[in-house]
Amino acid sequence: MYSVIVRGHMMIAHSLRGEVFGPAQALHGATYLVDVEFRRPDLDADGIVVDIGRATEALGAVVGELNFRNLDDVPAFKGRNTTTEVLARAVFDRVVAAIRRGDLGPGAKAIESVCVTLHESHVAWASFEGPVGPVASAAQ
Amino acid sequence: MYSVIVRGHMMIAHSLRGEVFGPAQALHGATYLVDVEFRRPDLDADGIVVDIGRATEALGAVVGELNFRNLDDVPAFKGRNTTTEVLARAVFDRVVAAIRRGDLGPGAKAIESVCVTLHESHVAWASFEGPVGPVASAAQ
Amino acid sequence: MYSVIVRGHMMIAHSLRGEVFGPAQALHGATYLVDVEFRRPDLDADGIVVDIGRATEALGAVVGELNFRNLDDVPAFKGRNTTTEVLARAVFDRVVAAIRRGDLGPGAKAIESVCVTLHESHVAWASFEGPVGPVASAAQ
Amino acid sequence: MYSVIVRGHMMIAHSLRGEVFGPAQALHGATYLVDVEFRRPDLDADGIVVDIGRATEALGAVVGELNFRNLDDVPAFKGRNTTTEVLARAVFDRVVAAIRRGDLGPGAKAIESVCVTLHESHVAWASFEGPVGPVASAAQ
Amino acid sequence: MYSVIVRGHMMIAHSLRGEVFGPAQALHGATYLVDVEFRRPDLDADGIVVDIGRATEALGAVVGELNFRNLDDVPAFKGRNTTTEVLARAVFDRVVAAIRRGDLGPGAKAIESVCVTLHESHVAWASFEGPVGPVASAAQ
Amino acid sequence: MYSVIVRGHMMIAHSLRGEVFGPAQALHGATYLVDVEFRRPDLDADGIVVDIGRATEALGAVVGELNFRNLDDVPAFKGRNTTTEVLARAVFDRVVAAIRRGDLGPGAKAIESVCVTLHESHVAWASFEGPVGPVASAAQ
């Protein structure tokens, strides 16, 4: 299996509901380093999994929608906790949608699965991994 | 599949028996950066894999037992080599036990698998990954 | 010259005023990795610059005051932009005050200068460096 | 499953053919950090996956063949694009061959799979993962 | 003293002349992570050393001139070795020129010194540091 | 001012005397990532501060003397605490001696100062910086 991974980042504010979050129930924020891994069993005719330039642009577009925002005010997350796990899934869904729309090029449709990792600090990170196919189509 | 990873560290002395270890047969030591990954297919009602605070505390308790010690004198490792691989497994077993005891909260019992990675330097690391269920119960 | 550096982190929300900040004028947030460097020309009788344990606790106390907060609501920053540079200085001032109060131990009073670095992402960071003496006494 | 990972690096020149590569069609270069992960379900009698010293030497031999070269002139890559993905596979094939030749010791023949990751920068990396057995025998 | 640091990167081919370079006399290449530090004793009215956005763009313009090139063919380096040190200086000179031209904004003219660090791998890096004023004016 | 930095590492056991060290008074150990920075105002005729290959070998020789040892048994440290600060100084003294002996080549004698940084974990490190000349001659 081949993989290509590109990194971006976003800086957001949010608050979390639930006693489990302790002081993180207050409005605070995070820088998320966002790594997106694209996987497929074979390379295309150019010898690549995906065009790294287009993958980086697609990731930039996804994080650009969330960057410099207070996620408590973003309609897509209304009524939900924007935990690192939930955000990893949200980035996953948006990247998968971009693949399907052809934003990463026609060859990228051969990508079988994607794994998104969000680093919230040097001591904690989270990820969501899934197929580009059926599971994601029901996603979120 | 969702994952959450937390990082801790420990600083230990030990020696290794066997010609394969060359100069590492002498008493020496290591700082291990210890990453524990928790995996489950779905999030709980709060939108998390595990409470990062409790996961960090549980990891702190596990490495706290070994930190600042000479592992050659730790009964649990008597007659065994405390290689990075063996220590990754030892941390895995202790983290899985903590999950089962409920130290990470009742929701954490839905965690399906755990992967522990120990970094011994910037150029070498090792890990052990396994299910929280049957395999671990027979562990080592 | 000897140095010791310890790392902590904090996760905050804030907004910045001024056209220069573009989209960062909106409420957003950041994870700051916070590195504090302590410098002195000679070691104490124990062979240290500062007790790393106490330095880490002192840093924890400083970032603990700001962690999980919206800095727009913190009185100490009223009317000021909480840029990475300003926050580096704010941490510096608080660490220097802790040194003077003796929180890092009596030996730590021999520390001549401190440098605080805040990493806002993997591609941008800022620092403030100054003497523990006169400059800081007029600080902020 | 147990893993051991060792890191090396190589500094090469190359050019890439195909419009998808844009400016990377020109002769340029890269430093690749090369991580090789060795995986097996059980440890050997010494408590290891593989001798880290021999693994590091074997990796050094593999990258040593490519280091400080213009890959456009290396016969093994004639007519092919030396993308990060292709190079990850090339390192994989050479490491697997080394395992089979016994360069990593007789115990290393129990290694079931290998994953090679090449970091081309702090924001992009690629990997190839496969079994040591049948798939690799047909490799490249 | 305040500092702000931004990171970019470039991927180049080159060869080095002189026996001291051993195998690096052959045409090879490197990924350079390029960190530029801007220093000044006081912040501007917005509370910044320099606009991080403009600093990142200016760095992008500087590395963009060299990225994806064979430095052996770049006239500016004719007859000179493009060692990591020399390239650090070349980036320094170009960044200083950008400051003077006002590319980083009028406030950036208060920057007193700049330090450029080029990481050629995870185990070697080099830097050049100098004042924005007189020394640089005679540069290169 | 130009700098070149090379990284090595060593894995040692030791214990520390003094109440300030708390649990680190017991025999334990550390992996130290060891960064040595060489500084000089001008480059040599080859365009370098120091031959990175020879610098890496010299660092390898220095850490090779201490690697895989229990520092409590090393005569050079008899009666002294081998804190990270003291070890940074010990590496400094040995690197400076190597420069003076000509181990880094005749050109390396133009190096004016050296800074040695030892990383004991991802959250703590220490350094010693000094001139190659008079201060070091009285060292230790």
Coordinates of C-alpha atoms in Angstrom, one line a residue, chain C residues 17-21 81 83-86 89 117 120 122-130, chain E residues 1-8 35 37 41 43 45-52 54 56:
Chain C
R17 CA -7.3 44.5 16.5
G18 CA -5.7 46.2 13.5
E19 CA -5.9 45.7 9.8
V20 CA -2.5 44.1 9.7
F21 CA -4.0 41.0 11.2
N81 CA -3.2 42.9 21.4
T83 CA 0.1 38.8 19.8
T84 CA 2.5 35.9 20.2
E85 CA 5.2 38.5 20.9
V86 CA 3.1 40.2 23.6
R89 CA 6.7 39.0 27.1
T117 CA 9.6 31.3 23.1
E120 CA 2.0 29.2 17.5
H122 CA 5.1 24.4 13.1
V123 CA 5.8 27.4 10.8
A124 CA 5.8 30.5 13.1
W125 CA 7.1 31.3 16.6
A126 CA 8.2 34.3 18.6
S127 CA 10.3 35.1 21.6
F128 CA 11.2 37.7 24.2
E129 CA 14.6 37.7 25.9
G130 CA 15.8 40.0 28.6
Chain E
M1 CA 14.8 41.7 22.6
Y2 CA 11.8 40.4 20.7
S3 CA 11.9 37.9 17.8
V4 CA 9.5 36.5 15.3
I5 CA 10.5 33.4 13.3
V6 CA 8.8 32.0 10.2
R7 CA 9.6 28.8 8.3
G8 CA 9.6 28.0 4.6
D35 CA 13.8 29.7 9.2
E37 CA 14.2 35.2 12.6
P41 CA 14.1 45.7 20.9
L43 CA 7.2 46.1 19.3
A45 CA 1.9 50.0 17.9
D46 CA 0.1 46.8 16.8
G47 CA 2.2 44.7 19.3
I48 CA 4.3 42.9 16.6
V49 CA 7.8 42.6 15.4
V50 CA 6.7 42.1 11.9
D51 CA 3.5 41.0 10.1
I52 CA 3.8 37.2 10.1
R54 CA 4.0 39.5 5.0
T56 CA 5.9 34.5 5.2

